[in-house]
Amino acid sequence: MKSNRRTFMLTLAATGAAVTATGSFAQARLDEKDPQAVALSYVADSAKADVKKFPKHDSAQLCNGCALWQSKPTDAQGNCALFAGKQVNAKGWCSAWARKV
């Protein structure tokens, strides 16, 4: 059986597209122990934020109400500009929280 360049290129393109599509939908959930999450004091539940360390924290400050939130406000998990490739909890919080305007 002869394999030609065109068949090879089509197969390669299809495989690349499948890998890219799969990777874009399968984002891991951000772990609170992730080094970047620790540096920004991220918690998956805003009510568990360290109020001694962050006295201005308000329980109404949630990830889905932050200017860095990149998903729909109604999504339970979403993308944050600070944690590329990982999803944060909509009801989470971190020290970089900024009111969405």
PDB file of N, CA, C and O in Angstrom, residues 17-85:
ATOM      1  N   ALA A  17      -5.549  18.870  15.224  1.00  0.00           N
ATOM      2  CA  ALA A  17      -6.806  19.543  15.563  1.00  0.00           C
ATOM      3  C   ALA A  17      -7.503  18.825  16.719  1.00  0.00           C
ATOM      4  O   ALA A  17      -8.052  19.462  17.620  1.00  0.00           O
ATOM      5  N   ALA A  18      -7.474  17.502  16.715  1.00  0.00           N
ATOM      6  CA  ALA A  18      -8.116  16.728  17.782  1.00  0.00           C
ATOM      7  C   ALA A  18      -7.407  16.952  19.113  1.00  0.00           C
ATOM      8  O   ALA A  18      -8.056  17.124  20.149  1.00  0.00           O
ATOM      9  N   VAL A  19      -6.094  16.978  19.096  1.00  0.00           N
ATOM     10  CA  VAL A  19      -5.333  17.204  20.319  1.00  0.00           C
ATOM     11  C   VAL A  19      -5.593  18.608  20.855  1.00  0.00           C
ATOM     12  O   VAL A  19      -5.804  18.806  22.049  1.00  0.00           O
ATOM     13  N   THR A  20      -5.620  19.593  19.984  1.00  0.00           N
ATOM     14  CA  THR A  20      -5.872  20.975  20.392  1.00  0.00           C
ATOM     15  C   THR A  20      -7.269  21.126  20.972  1.00  0.00           C
ATOM     16  O   THR A  20      -7.459  21.752  22.008  1.00  0.00           O
ATOM     17  N   ALA A  21      -8.256  20.563  20.325  1.00  0.00           N
ATOM     18  CA  ALA A  21      -9.635  20.666  20.804  1.00  0.00           C
ATOM     19  C   ALA A  21      -9.792  19.989  22.155  1.00  0.00           C
ATOM     20  O   ALA A  21     -10.442  20.518  23.053  1.00  0.00           O
ATOM     21  N   THR A  22      -9.189  18.833  22.332  1.00  0.00           N
ATOM     22  CA  THR A  22      -9.289  18.114  23.593  1.00  0.00           C
ATOM     23  C   THR A  22      -8.627  18.903  24.705  1.00  0.00           C
ATOM     24  O   THR A  22      -9.171  19.041  25.791  1.00  0.00           O
ATOM     25  N   GLY A  23      -7.468  19.475  24.441  1.00  0.00           N
ATOM     26  CA  GLY A  23      -6.752  20.235  25.460  1.00  0.00           C
ATOM     27  C   GLY A  23      -7.478  21.490  25.888  1.00  0.00           C
ATOM     28  O   GLY A  23      -7.425  21.892  27.038  1.00  0.00           O
ATOM     29  N   SER A  24      -8.189  22.118  24.981  1.00  0.00           N
ATOM     30  CA  SER A  24      -8.850  23.369  25.330  1.00  0.00           C
ATOM     31  C   SER A  24     -10.078  23.150  26.202  1.00  0.00           C
ATOM     32  O   SER A  24     -10.498  24.045  26.917  1.00  0.00           O
ATOM     33  N   PHE A  25     -10.670  21.974  26.171  1.00  0.00           N
ATOM     34  CA  PHE A  25     -11.857  21.711  26.972  1.00  0.00           C
ATOM     35  C   PHE A  25     -11.535  21.049  28.309  1.00  0.00           C
ATOM     36  O   PHE A  25     -12.320  21.117  29.231  1.00  0.00           O
ATOM     37  N   ALA A  26     -10.384  20.428  28.407  1.00  0.00           N
ATOM     38  CA  ALA A  26     -10.054  19.671  29.610  1.00  0.00           C
ATOM     39  C   ALA A  26      -9.086  20.450  30.493  1.00  0.00           C
ATOM     40  O   ALA A  26      -7.936  20.114  30.603  1.00  0.00           O
ATOM     41  N   GLN A  27      -9.568  21.507  31.113  1.00  0.00           N
ATOM     42  CA  GLN A  27      -8.728  22.280  32.011  1.00  0.00           C
ATOM     43  C   GLN A  27      -8.853  21.741  33.423  1.00  0.00           C
ATOM     44  O   GLN A  27      -9.943  21.408  33.883  1.00  0.00           O
ATOM     45  N   ALA A  28      -7.734  21.691  34.092  1.00  0.00           N
ATOM     46  CA  ALA A  28      -7.722  21.210  35.465  1.00  0.00           C
ATOM     47  C   ALA A  28      -8.253  22.280  36.414  1.00  0.00           C
ATOM     48  O   ALA A  28      -8.134  23.469  36.145  1.00  0.00           O
ATOM     49  N   ARG A  29      -8.803  21.837  37.495  1.00  0.00           N
ATOM     50  CA  ARG A  29      -9.273  22.750  38.539  1.00  0.00           C
ATOM     51  C   ARG A  29      -8.058  23.208  39.336  1.00  0.00           C
ATOM     52  O   ARG A  29      -7.172  22.423  39.653  1.00  0.00           O
ATOM     53  N   LEU A  30      -8.006  24.478  39.677  1.00  0.00           N
ATOM     54  CA  LEU A  30      -6.890  25.031  40.436  1.00  0.00           C
ATOM     55  C   LEU A  30      -6.886  24.458  41.848  1.00  0.00           C
ATOM     56  O   LEU A  30      -7.892  24.496  42.551  1.00  0.00           O
ATOM     57  N   ASP A  31      -5.745  23.935  42.249  1.00  0.00           N
ATOM     58  CA  ASP A  31      -5.568  23.393  43.590  1.00  0.00           C
ATOM     59  C   ASP A  31      -5.101  24.518  44.508  1.00  0.00           C
ATOM     60  O   ASP A  31      -4.221  25.300  44.140  1.00  0.00           O
ATOM     61  N   GLU A  32      -5.654  24.603  45.689  1.00  0.00           N
ATOM     62  CA  GLU A  32      -5.280  25.643  46.641  1.00  0.00           C
ATOM     63  C   GLU A  32      -3.807  25.539  47.039  1.00  0.00           C
ATOM     64  O   GLU A  32      -3.229  26.501  47.529  1.00  0.00           O
ATOM     65  N   LYS A  33      -3.190  24.375  46.830  1.00  0.00           N
ATOM     66  CA  LYS A  33      -1.786  24.167  47.176  1.00  0.00           C
ATOM     67  C   LYS A  33      -0.840  24.486  46.014  1.00  0.00           C
ATOM     68  O   LYS A  33       0.370  24.411  46.170  1.00  0.00           O
ATOM     69  N   ASP A  34      -1.399  24.857  44.858  1.00  0.00           N
ATOM     70  CA  ASP A  34      -0.588  25.269  43.713  1.00  0.00           C
ATOM     71  C   ASP A  34       0.255  26.483  44.155  1.00  0.00           C
ATOM     72  O   ASP A  34      -0.270  27.374  44.836  1.00  0.00           O
ATOM     73  N   PRO A  35       1.543  26.532  43.793  1.00  0.00           N
ATOM     74  CA  PRO A  35       2.399  27.633  44.244  1.00  0.00           C
ATOM     75  C   PRO A  35       1.854  29.037  43.930  1.00  0.00           C
ATOM     76  O   PRO A  35       1.932  29.938  44.780  1.00  0.00           O
ATOM     77  N   GLN A  36       1.281  29.218  42.764  1.00  0.00           N
ATOM     78  CA  GLN A  36       0.723  30.528  42.422  1.00  0.00           C
ATOM     79  C   GLN A  36      -0.532  30.813  43.251  1.00  0.00           C
ATOM     80  O   GLN A  36      -0.762  31.939  43.675  1.00  0.00           O
ATOM     81  N   ALA A  37      -1.331  29.785  43.490  1.00  0.00           N
ATOM     82  CA  ALA A  37      -2.530  29.943  44.320  1.00  0.00           C
ATOM     83  C   ALA A  37      -2.138  30.320  45.751  1.00  0.00           C
ATOM     84  O   ALA A  37      -2.751  31.192  46.363  1.00  0.00           O
ATOM     85  N   VAL A  38      -1.100  29.670  46.273  1.00  0.00           N
ATOM     86  CA  VAL A  38      -0.626  29.976  47.618  1.00  0.00           C
ATOM     87  C   VAL A  38      -0.112  31.412  47.682  1.00  0.00           C
ATOM     88  O   VAL A  38      -0.414  32.159  48.620  1.00  0.00           O
ATOM     89  N   ALA A  39       0.639  31.828  46.663  1.00  0.00           N
ATOM     90  CA  ALA A  39       1.192  33.187  46.630  1.00  0.00           C
ATOM     91  C   ALA A  39       0.095  34.251  46.645  1.00  0.00           C
ATOM     92  O   ALA A  39       0.284  35.335  47.200  1.00  0.00           O
ATOM     93  N   LEU A  40      -1.059  33.940  46.045  1.00  0.00           N
ATOM     94  CA  LEU A  40      -2.165  34.892  45.987  1.00  0.00           C
ATOM     95  C   LEU A  40      -3.258  34.585  47.011  1.00  0.00           C
ATOM     96  O   LEU A  40      -4.341  35.158  46.968  1.00  0.00           O
ATOM     97  N   SER A  41      -2.977  33.649  47.929  1.00  0.00           N
ATOM     98  CA  SER A  41      -3.914  33.256  48.991  1.00  0.00           C
ATOM     99  C   SER A  41      -5.266  32.816  48.447  1.00  0.00           C
ATOM    100  O   SER A  41      -6.312  33.088  49.040  1.00  0.00           O
ATOM    101  N   TYR A  42      -5.260  32.113  47.294  1.00  0.00           N
ATOM    102  CA  TYR A  42      -6.508  31.622  46.689  1.00  0.00           C
ATOM    103  C   TYR A  42      -7.169  30.584  47.583  1.00  0.00           C
ATOM    104  O   TYR A  42      -6.516  29.694  48.126  1.00  0.00           O
ATOM    105  N   VAL A  43      -8.479  30.720  47.742  1.00  0.00           N
ATOM    106  CA  VAL A  43      -9.303  29.713  48.416  1.00  0.00           C
ATOM    107  C   VAL A  43     -10.510  29.433  47.528  1.00  0.00           C
ATOM    108  O   VAL A  43     -11.036  30.340  46.887  1.00  0.00           O
ATOM    109  N   ALA A  44     -10.910  28.185  47.457  1.00  0.00           N
ATOM    110  CA  ALA A  44     -12.043  27.802  46.613  1.00  0.00           C
ATOM    111  C   ALA A  44     -13.372  28.279  47.182  1.00  0.00           C
ATOM    112  O   ALA A  44     -14.363  28.365  46.475  1.00  0.00           O
ATOM    113  N   ASP A  45     -13.382  28.612  48.473  1.00  0.00           N
ATOM    114  CA  ASP A  45     -14.583  29.118  49.140  1.00  0.00           C
ATOM    115  C   ASP A  45     -14.225  30.446  49.803  1.00  0.00           C
ATOM    116  O   ASP A  45     -13.427  30.487  50.752  1.00  0.00           O
ATOM    117  N   SER A  46     -14.799  31.521  49.320  1.00  0.00           N
ATOM    118  CA  SER A  46     -14.485  32.868  49.813  1.00  0.00           C
ATOM    119  C   SER A  46     -14.661  32.996  51.331  1.00  0.00           C
ATOM    120  O   SER A  46     -13.942  33.750  51.977  1.00  0.00           O
ATOM    121  N   ALA A  47     -15.589  32.251  51.894  1.00  0.00           N
ATOM    122  CA  ALA A  47     -15.832  32.309  53.334  1.00  0.00           C
ATOM    123  C   ALA A  47     -14.635  31.805  54.130  1.00  0.00           C
ATOM    124  O   ALA A  47     -14.513  32.094  55.323  1.00  0.00           O
ATOM    125  N   LYS A  48     -13.717  31.065  53.488  1.00  0.00           N
ATOM    126  CA  LYS A  48     -12.552  30.514  54.179  1.00  0.00           C
ATOM    127  C   LYS A  48     -11.306  31.387  54.029  1.00  0.00           C
ATOM    128  O   LYS A  48     -10.220  30.982  54.418  1.00  0.00           O
ATOM    129  N   ALA A  49     -11.462  32.587  53.491  1.00  0.00           N
ATOM    130  CA  ALA A  49     -10.324  33.499  53.350  1.00  0.00           C
ATOM    131  C   ALA A  49      -9.831  33.920  54.731  1.00  0.00           C
ATOM    132  O   ALA A  49     -10.624  34.063  55.668  1.00  0.00           O
ATOM    133  N   ASP A  50      -8.541  34.114  54.853  1.00  0.00           N
ATOM    134  CA  ASP A  50      -7.915  34.495  56.117  1.00  0.00           C
ATOM    135  C   ASP A  50      -8.248  35.959  56.443  1.00  0.00           C
ATOM    136  O   ASP A  50      -7.642  36.876  55.910  1.00  0.00           O
ATOM    137  N   VAL A  51      -9.207  36.168  57.332  1.00  0.00           N
ATOM    138  CA  VAL A  51      -9.658  37.532  57.649  1.00  0.00           C
ATOM    139  C   VAL A  51      -8.640  38.303  58.488  1.00  0.00           C
ATOM    140  O   VAL A  51      -8.646  39.531  58.493  1.00  0.00           O
ATOM    141  N   LYS A  52      -7.767  37.596  59.184  1.00  0.00           N
ATOM    142  CA  LYS A  52      -6.710  38.274  59.945  1.00  0.00           C
ATOM    143  C   LYS A  52      -5.672  38.856  58.978  1.00  0.00           C
ATOM    144  O   LYS A  52      -5.191  39.965  59.170  1.00  0.00           O
ATOM    145  N   LYS A  53      -5.350  38.103  57.967  1.00  0.00           N
ATOM    146  CA  LYS A  53      -4.364  38.540  56.973  1.00  0.00           C
ATOM    147  C   LYS A  53      -4.969  39.566  56.003  1.00  0.00           C
ATOM    148  O   LYS A  53      -4.280  40.444  55.511  1.00  0.00           O
ATOM    149  N   PHE A  54      -6.271  39.417  55.722  1.00  0.00           N
ATOM    150  CA  PHE A  54      -6.975  40.300  54.780  1.00  0.00           C
ATOM    151  C   PHE A  54      -8.216  40.889  55.457  1.00  0.00           C
ATOM    152  O   PHE A  54      -9.344  40.475  55.183  1.00  0.00           O
ATOM    153  N   PRO A  55      -8.052  41.869  56.328  1.00  0.00           N
ATOM    154  CA  PRO A  55      -9.189  42.422  57.081  1.00  0.00           C
ATOM    155  C   PRO A  55     -10.229  43.114  56.201  1.00  0.00           C
ATOM    156  O   PRO A  55     -11.382  43.232  56.605  1.00  0.00           O
ATOM    157  N   LYS A  56      -9.861  43.545  55.008  1.00  0.00           N
ATOM    158  CA  LYS A  56     -10.820  44.209  54.119  1.00  0.00           C
ATOM    159  C   LYS A  56     -11.602  43.218  53.263  1.00  0.00           C
ATOM    160  O   LYS A  56     -12.449  43.611  52.472  1.00  0.00           O
ATOM    161  N   HIS A  57     -11.316  41.921  53.429  1.00  0.00           N
ATOM    162  CA  HIS A  57     -12.052  40.903  52.669  1.00  0.00           C
ATOM    163  C   HIS A  57     -13.519  40.933  53.058  1.00  0.00           C
ATOM    164  O   HIS A  57     -13.871  41.077  54.226  1.00  0.00           O
ATOM    165  N   ASP A  58     -14.360  40.801  52.063  1.00  0.00           N
ATOM    166  CA  ASP A  58     -15.810  40.780  52.268  1.00  0.00           C
ATOM    167  C   ASP A  58     -16.332  39.474  51.666  1.00  0.00           C
ATOM    168  O   ASP A  58     -15.883  39.066  50.599  1.00  0.00           O
ATOM    169  N   SER A  59     -17.260  38.833  52.332  1.00  0.00           N
ATOM    170  CA  SER A  59     -17.779  37.551  51.846  1.00  0.00           C
ATOM    171  C   SER A  59     -18.487  37.674  50.494  1.00  0.00           C
ATOM    172  O   SER A  59     -18.713  36.680  49.819  1.00  0.00           O
ATOM    173  N   ALA A  60     -18.842  38.895  50.098  1.00  0.00           N
ATOM    174  CA  ALA A  60     -19.470  39.105  48.787  1.00  0.00           C
ATOM    175  C   ALA A  60     -18.442  39.152  47.659  1.00  0.00           C
ATOM    176  O   ALA A  60     -18.805  39.168  46.484  1.00  0.00           O
ATOM    177  N   GLN A  61     -17.168  39.151  47.996  1.00  0.00           N
ATOM    178  CA  GLN A  61     -16.111  39.160  46.985  1.00  0.00           C
ATOM    179  C   GLN A  61     -15.887  37.731  46.502  1.00  0.00           C
ATOM    180  O   GLN A  61     -15.235  36.940  47.166  1.00  0.00           O
ATOM    181  N   LEU A  62     -16.440  37.423  45.353  1.00  0.00           N
ATOM    182  CA  LEU A  62     -16.338  36.085  44.767  1.00  0.00           C
ATOM    183  C   LEU A  62     -15.627  36.173  43.423  1.00  0.00           C
ATOM    184  O   LEU A  62     -15.685  37.203  42.745  1.00  0.00           O
ATOM    185  N   CYS A  63     -14.976  35.095  43.031  1.00  0.00           N
ATOM    186  CA  CYS A  63     -14.254  35.079  41.748  1.00  0.00           C
ATOM    187  C   CYS A  63     -15.137  35.497  40.572  1.00  0.00           C
ATOM    188  O   CYS A  63     -14.695  36.242  39.702  1.00  0.00           O
ATOM    189  N   ASN A  64     -16.390  35.046  40.550  1.00  0.00           N
ATOM    190  CA  ASN A  64     -17.246  35.375  39.407  1.00  0.00           C
ATOM    191  C   ASN A  64     -17.692  36.833  39.396  1.00  0.00           C
ATOM    192  O   ASN A  64     -18.309  37.289  38.449  1.00  0.00           O
ATOM    193  N   GLY A  65     -17.332  37.598  40.417  1.00  0.00           N
ATOM    194  CA  GLY A  65     -17.617  39.021  40.449  1.00  0.00           C
ATOM    195  C   GLY A  65     -16.349  39.859  40.316  1.00  0.00           C
ATOM    196  O   GLY A  65     -16.372  41.062  40.510  1.00  0.00           O
ATOM    197  N   CYS A  66     -15.259  39.193  39.982  1.00  0.00           N
ATOM    198  CA  CYS A  66     -13.958  39.847  39.873  1.00  0.00           C
ATOM    199  C   CYS A  66     -13.696  40.296  38.431  1.00  0.00           C
ATOM    200  O   CYS A  66     -14.148  39.664  37.476  1.00  0.00           O
ATOM    201  N   ALA A  67     -12.942  41.365  38.284  1.00  0.00           N
ATOM    202  CA  ALA A  67     -12.588  41.881  36.958  1.00  0.00           C
ATOM    203  C   ALA A  67     -11.704  40.895  36.177  1.00  0.00           C
ATOM    204  O   ALA A  67     -11.649  40.954  34.950  1.00  0.00           O
ATOM    205  N   LEU A  68     -11.052  39.966  36.864  1.00  0.00           N
ATOM    206  CA  LEU A  68     -10.172  38.996  36.205  1.00  0.00           C
ATOM    207  C   LEU A  68     -10.914  37.733  35.740  1.00  0.00           C
ATOM    208  O   LEU A  68     -10.342  36.903  35.044  1.00  0.00           O
ATOM    209  N   TRP A  69     -12.176  37.588  36.132  1.00  0.00           N
ATOM    210  CA  TRP A  69     -13.006  36.432  35.745  1.00  0.00           C
ATOM    211  C   TRP A  69     -13.263  36.491  34.246  1.00  0.00           C
ATOM    212  O   TRP A  69     -13.695  37.512  33.731  1.00  0.00           O
ATOM    213  N   GLN A  70     -13.013  35.395  33.523  1.00  0.00           N
ATOM    214  CA  GLN A  70     -13.141  35.378  32.072  1.00  0.00           C
ATOM    215  C   GLN A  70     -14.239  34.444  31.572  1.00  0.00           C
ATOM    216  O   GLN A  70     -14.255  34.108  30.399  1.00  0.00           O
ATOM    217  N   SER A  71     -15.118  34.031  32.423  1.00  0.00           N
ATOM    218  CA  SER A  71     -16.199  33.128  32.037  1.00  0.00           C
ATOM    219  C   SER A  71     -17.541  33.795  32.309  1.00  0.00           C
ATOM    220  O   SER A  71     -17.597  34.922  32.777  1.00  0.00           O
ATOM    221  N   LYS A  72     -18.607  33.061  32.039  1.00  0.00           N
ATOM    222  CA  LYS A  72     -19.937  33.596  32.320  1.00  0.00           C
ATOM    223  C   LYS A  72     -20.122  33.713  33.829  1.00  0.00           C
ATOM    224  O   LYS A  72     -19.646  32.853  34.573  1.00  0.00           O
ATOM    225  N   PRO A  73     -20.809  34.743  34.287  1.00  0.00           N
ATOM    226  CA  PRO A  73     -21.021  34.908  35.736  1.00  0.00           C
ATOM    227  C   PRO A  73     -21.762  33.736  36.374  1.00  0.00           C
ATOM    228  O   PRO A  73     -21.626  33.497  37.568  1.00  0.00           O
ATOM    229  N   THR A  74     -22.514  32.984  35.589  1.00  0.00           N
ATOM    230  CA  THR A  74     -23.294  31.867  36.127  1.00  0.00           C
ATOM    231  C   THR A  74     -22.533  30.538  36.149  1.00  0.00           C
ATOM    232  O   THR A  74     -23.035  29.567  36.703  1.00  0.00           O
ATOM    233  N   ASP A  75     -21.333  30.483  35.562  1.00  0.00           N
ATOM    234  CA  ASP A  75     -20.543  29.244  35.548  1.00  0.00           C
ATOM    235  C   ASP A  75     -20.046  28.909  36.954  1.00  0.00           C
ATOM    236  O   ASP A  75     -19.604  29.793  37.682  1.00  0.00           O
ATOM    237  N   ALA A  76     -20.100  27.635  37.326  1.00  0.00           N
ATOM    238  CA  ALA A  76     -19.620  27.199  38.640  1.00  0.00           C
ATOM    239  C   ALA A  76     -18.095  27.202  38.706  1.00  0.00           C
ATOM    240  O   ALA A  76     -17.510  27.440  39.760  1.00  0.00           O
ATOM    241  N   GLN A  77     -17.446  26.927  37.591  1.00  0.00           N
ATOM    242  CA  GLN A  77     -15.992  26.968  37.449  1.00  0.00           C
ATOM    243  C   GLN A  77     -15.694  27.880  36.275  1.00  0.00           C
ATOM    244  O   GLN A  77     -16.463  27.921  35.321  1.00  0.00           O
ATOM    245  N   GLY A  78     -14.583  28.580  36.322  1.00  0.00           N
ATOM    246  CA  GLY A  78     -14.283  29.458  35.207  1.00  0.00           C
ATOM    247  C   GLY A  78     -12.819  29.797  35.096  1.00  0.00           C
ATOM    248  O   GLY A  78     -11.995  29.394  35.920  1.00  0.00           O
ATOM    249  N   ASN A  79     -12.510  30.551  34.063  1.00  0.00           N
ATOM    250  CA  ASN A  79     -11.141  30.959  33.786  1.00  0.00           C
ATOM    251  C   ASN A  79     -10.834  32.279  34.470  1.00  0.00           C
ATOM    252  O   ASN A  79     -11.661  33.182  34.517  1.00  0.00           O
ATOM    253  N   CYS A  80      -9.615  32.386  34.950  1.00  0.00           N
ATOM    254  CA  CYS A  80      -9.120  33.614  35.580  1.00  0.00           C
ATOM    255  C   CYS A  80      -7.868  34.034  34.827  1.00  0.00           C
ATOM    256  O   CYS A  80      -7.055  33.190  34.447  1.00  0.00           O
ATOM    257  N   ALA A  81      -7.706  35.317  34.619  1.00  0.00           N
ATOM    258  CA  ALA A  81      -6.541  35.835  33.905  1.00  0.00           C
ATOM    259  C   ALA A  81      -5.237  35.499  34.622  1.00  0.00           C
ATOM    260  O   ALA A  81      -4.188  35.423  34.001  1.00  0.00           O
ATOM    261  N   LEU A  82      -5.284  35.277  35.921  1.00  0.00           N
ATOM    262  CA  LEU A  82      -4.075  34.994  36.692  1.00  0.00           C
ATOM    263  C   LEU A  82      -3.652  33.535  36.680  1.00  0.00           C
ATOM    264  O   LEU A  82      -2.485  33.231  36.898  1.00  0.00           O
ATOM    265  N   PHE A  83      -4.595  32.631  36.463  1.00  0.00           N
ATOM    266  CA  PHE A  83      -4.308  31.208  36.547  1.00  0.00           C
ATOM    267  C   PHE A  83      -4.564  30.531  35.199  1.00  0.00           C
ATOM    268  O   PHE A  83      -5.508  29.748  35.049  1.00  0.00           O
ATOM    269  N   ALA A  84      -3.742  30.819  34.230  1.00  0.00           N
ATOM    270  CA  ALA A  84      -3.913  30.299  32.873  1.00  0.00           C
ATOM    271  C   ALA A  84      -3.897  28.768  32.856  1.00  0.00           C
ATOM    272  O   ALA A  84      -3.060  28.135  33.491  1.00  0.00           O
ATOM    273  N   GLY A  85      -4.855  28.198  32.137  1.00  0.00           N
ATOM    274  CA  GLY A  85      -4.923  26.753  31.973  1.00  0.00           C
ATOM    275  C   GLY A  85      -5.574  26.024  33.132  1.00  0.00           C
ATOM    276  O   GLY A  85      -5.672  24.806  33.108  1.00  0.00           O
TER     277      GLY A  85
END
